[in-house]
PDB file of C-alpha atoms in Angstrom:
ATOM      1  CA  MET H   1     -57.204  12.309 -35.121  1.00  0.00           C
ATOM      2  CA  GLY H   2     -59.822  14.255 -32.503  1.00  0.00           C
ATOM      3  CA  ASP H   3     -58.450  18.009 -31.794  1.00  0.00           C
ATOM      4  CA  PHE H   4     -56.946  17.575 -27.940  1.00  0.00           C
ATOM      5  CA  ASN H   5     -56.327  21.286 -27.097  1.00  0.00           C
ATOM      6  CA  LEU H   6     -53.389  21.220 -26.249  1.00  0.00           C
ATOM      7  CA  ASN H   7     -51.953  24.218 -25.399  1.00  0.00           C
ATOM      8  CA  LEU H   8     -48.216  24.868 -24.860  1.00  0.00           C
ATOM      9  CA  GLN H   9     -47.607  28.295 -24.036  1.00  0.00           C
ATOM     10  CA  THR H  10     -49.526  27.681 -21.091  1.00  0.00           C
ATOM     11  CA  ALA H  11     -47.271  24.853 -19.418  1.00  0.00           C
ATOM     12  CA  GLU H  12     -44.918  25.870 -18.102  1.00  0.00           C
ATOM     13  CA  GLU H  13     -46.584  27.018 -15.386  1.00  0.00           C
ATOM     14  CA  HIS H  14     -47.548  23.659 -14.247  1.00  0.00           C
ATOM     15  CA  LEU H  15     -44.349  22.410 -13.617  1.00  0.00           C
ATOM     16  CA  ASP H  16     -41.842  22.863 -10.850  1.00  0.00           C
ATOM     17  CA  GLU H  17     -40.514  25.604  -9.410  1.00  0.00           C
ATOM     18  CA  ASP H  18     -37.732  23.701  -8.593  1.00  0.00           C
ATOM     19  CA  ASP H  19     -35.308  22.444 -10.748  1.00  0.00           C
ATOM     20  CA  ALA H  20     -32.026  19.942 -10.381  1.00  0.00           C
ATOM     21  CA  GLU H  21     -29.280  21.386  -9.431  1.00  0.00           C
ATOM     22  CA  GLY H  22     -25.799  19.940  -8.380  1.00  0.00           C
ATOM     23  CA  ASP H  23     -23.876  17.292 -10.802  1.00  0.00           C
ATOM     24  CA  VAL H  24     -23.763  13.243 -10.000  1.00  0.00           C
ATOM     25  CA  VAL H  25     -20.480  13.059  -8.813  1.00  0.00           C
ATOM     26  CA  LEU H  26     -18.038   9.757 -10.127  1.00  0.00           C
ATOM     27  CA  GLY H  27     -15.210   9.523  -6.776  1.00  0.00           C
ATOM     28  CA  VAL H  28     -13.394   6.579  -5.416  1.00  0.00           C
ATOM     29  CA  LEU H  29     -14.143   6.170  -1.257  1.00  0.00           C
ATOM     30  CA  ASP H  30     -10.647   5.330  -0.472  1.00  0.00           C
ATOM     31  CA  GLY H  31      -9.231   7.813   2.312  1.00  0.00           C
ATOM     32  CA  SER H  32      -7.499   9.906   0.512  1.00  0.00           C
ATOM     33  CA  THR H  33     -10.795  12.389  -0.037  1.00  0.00           C
ATOM     34  CA  PRO H  34     -11.265  13.940   3.407  1.00  0.00           C
ATOM     35  CA  PRO H  35     -15.074  13.651   4.675  1.00  0.00           C
ATOM     36  CA  GLU H  36     -14.816  17.469   4.550  1.00  0.00           C
ATOM     37  CA  GLU H  37     -14.595  17.864   1.141  1.00  0.00           C
ATOM     38  CA  TRP H  38     -17.609  14.888   0.519  1.00  0.00           C
ATOM     39  CA  VAL H  39     -19.990  16.886   2.843  1.00  0.00           C
ATOM     40  CA  GLN H  40     -19.681  20.221   0.466  1.00  0.00           C
ATOM     41  CA  SER H  41     -19.708  18.593  -2.238  1.00  0.00           C
ATOM     42  CA  VAL H  42     -23.910  17.435  -1.268  1.00  0.00           C
ATOM     43  CA  ALA H  43     -24.249  19.952   0.544  1.00  0.00           C
ATOM     44  CA  ARG H  44     -23.777  21.648  -2.966  1.00  0.00           C
ATOM     45  CA  GLY H  45     -26.748  19.601  -4.343  1.00  0.00           C
ATOM     46  CA  ASN H  46     -24.061  17.150  -5.465  1.00  0.00           C
ATOM     47  CA  VAL H  47     -25.240  13.443  -5.835  1.00  0.00           C
ATOM     48  CA  LEU H  48     -22.502  11.136  -5.162  1.00  0.00           C
ATOM     49  CA  PHE H  49     -21.361   7.899  -6.584  1.00  0.00           C
ATOM     50  CA  LEU H  50     -18.035   6.522  -5.597  1.00  0.00           C
ATOM     51  CA  ALA H  51     -16.302   3.478  -6.114  1.00  0.00           C
ATOM     52  CA  ILE H  52     -15.719   1.591  -2.704  1.00  0.00           C
ATOM     53  CA  GLU H  53     -12.356   0.253  -1.642  1.00  0.00           C
ATOM     54  CA  GLY H  54     -12.127  -0.474   1.692  1.00  0.00           C
ATOM     55  CA  ASP H  55     -14.099  -1.606   4.392  1.00  0.00           C
ATOM     56  CA  LEU H  56     -16.712   1.147   3.844  1.00  0.00           C
ATOM     57  CA  ASN H  57     -18.150   2.008   7.626  1.00  0.00           C
ATOM     58  CA  LYS H  58     -14.520   2.900   7.816  1.00  0.00           C
ATOM     59  CA  LEU H  59     -14.094   5.319   4.915  1.00  0.00           C
ATOM     60  CA  ALA H  60     -17.548   6.034   5.789  1.00  0.00           C
ATOM     61  CA  SER H  61     -17.701   6.735   9.260  1.00  0.00           C
ATOM     62  CA  GLY H  62     -16.197  10.608   8.580  1.00  0.00           C
ATOM     63  CA  PHE H  63     -18.971  11.846   7.287  1.00  0.00           C
ATOM     64  CA  ALA H  64     -22.330   9.907   6.922  1.00  0.00           C
ATOM     65  CA  ARG H  65     -23.542  11.415   9.806  1.00  0.00           C
ATOM     66  CA  ASP H  66     -22.668  14.499   8.379  1.00  0.00           C
ATOM     67  CA  VAL H  67     -24.242  13.757   5.678  1.00  0.00           C
ATOM     68  CA  LYS H  68     -27.284  12.203   7.305  1.00  0.00           C
ATOM     69  CA  ASP H  69     -27.860  15.400  10.188  1.00  0.00           C
ATOM     70  CA  MET H  70     -28.772  17.246   6.584  1.00  0.00           C
ATOM     71  CA  ASP H  71     -31.507  15.245   5.524  1.00  0.00           C
ATOM     72  CA  GLY H  72     -29.170  13.473   2.877  1.00  0.00           C
ATOM     73  CA  GLN H  73     -29.698   9.534   1.712  1.00  0.00           C
ATOM     74  CA  LEU H  74     -26.602   6.854   1.597  1.00  0.00           C
ATOM     75  CA  MET H  75     -27.343   3.549  -0.109  1.00  0.00           C
ATOM     76  CA  HIS H  76     -24.313   0.854  -0.898  1.00  0.00           C
ATOM     77  CA  PHE H  77     -24.983  -1.104  -3.594  1.00  0.00           C
ATOM     78  CA  ARG H  78     -22.946  -3.242  -4.767  1.00  0.00           C
ATOM     79  CA  LYS H  79     -19.204  -2.397  -4.734  1.00  0.00           C
ATOM     80  CA  PHE H  80     -20.744   1.572  -4.348  1.00  0.00           C
ATOM     81  CA  LEU H  81     -22.053   4.164  -2.644  1.00  0.00           C
ATOM     82  CA  VAL H  82     -25.060   6.653  -3.789  1.00  0.00           C
ATOM     83  CA  VAL H  83     -24.728   9.536  -1.988  1.00  0.00           C
ATOM     84  CA  SER H  84     -27.621  12.022  -1.692  1.00  0.00           C
ATOM     85  CA  PRO H  85     -28.653  16.218  -1.282  1.00  0.00           C
ATOM     86  CA  PRO H  86     -31.481  16.850   0.834  1.00  0.00           C
ATOM     87  CA  GLY H  87     -34.731  16.897  -1.805  1.00  0.00           C
ATOM     88  CA  VAL H  88     -33.151  13.960  -4.013  1.00  0.00           C
ATOM     89  CA  ASP H  89     -34.836  10.092  -2.783  1.00  0.00           C
ATOM     90  CA  ILE H  90     -32.561   7.122  -3.970  1.00  0.00           C
ATOM     91  CA  ASN H  91     -35.599   4.912  -5.123  1.00  0.00           C
ATOM     92  CA  THR H  92     -34.803   1.129  -4.939  1.00  0.00           C
ATOM     93  CA  ASP H  93     -38.275  -0.285  -5.832  1.00  0.00           C
ATOM     94  CA  SER H  94     -36.277  -1.855  -8.962  1.00  0.00           C
ATOM     95  CA  LEU H  95     -34.258  -3.989  -6.675  1.00  0.00           C
TER      96      LEU H  95
END
């Protein structure tokens, strides 16, 4: 095998400085959680993965606009609502 001059000591300099923050929060979207809690969770950098129990439009109406206004994303996928904070894209290329 040939010598390929890999310098691990300087590799960190080339990594992105934007470390991922936040958690993936699993929950149930059934109206029992105040919309403000979902907004605050997304504002803290969390991704929400919510099982929908009821009418999605009615259940998400209390927080969807706030999430979009902060440049977050919402995606209905099967029986779930995925909500991401600003800077975290929901990639649907494989769907």
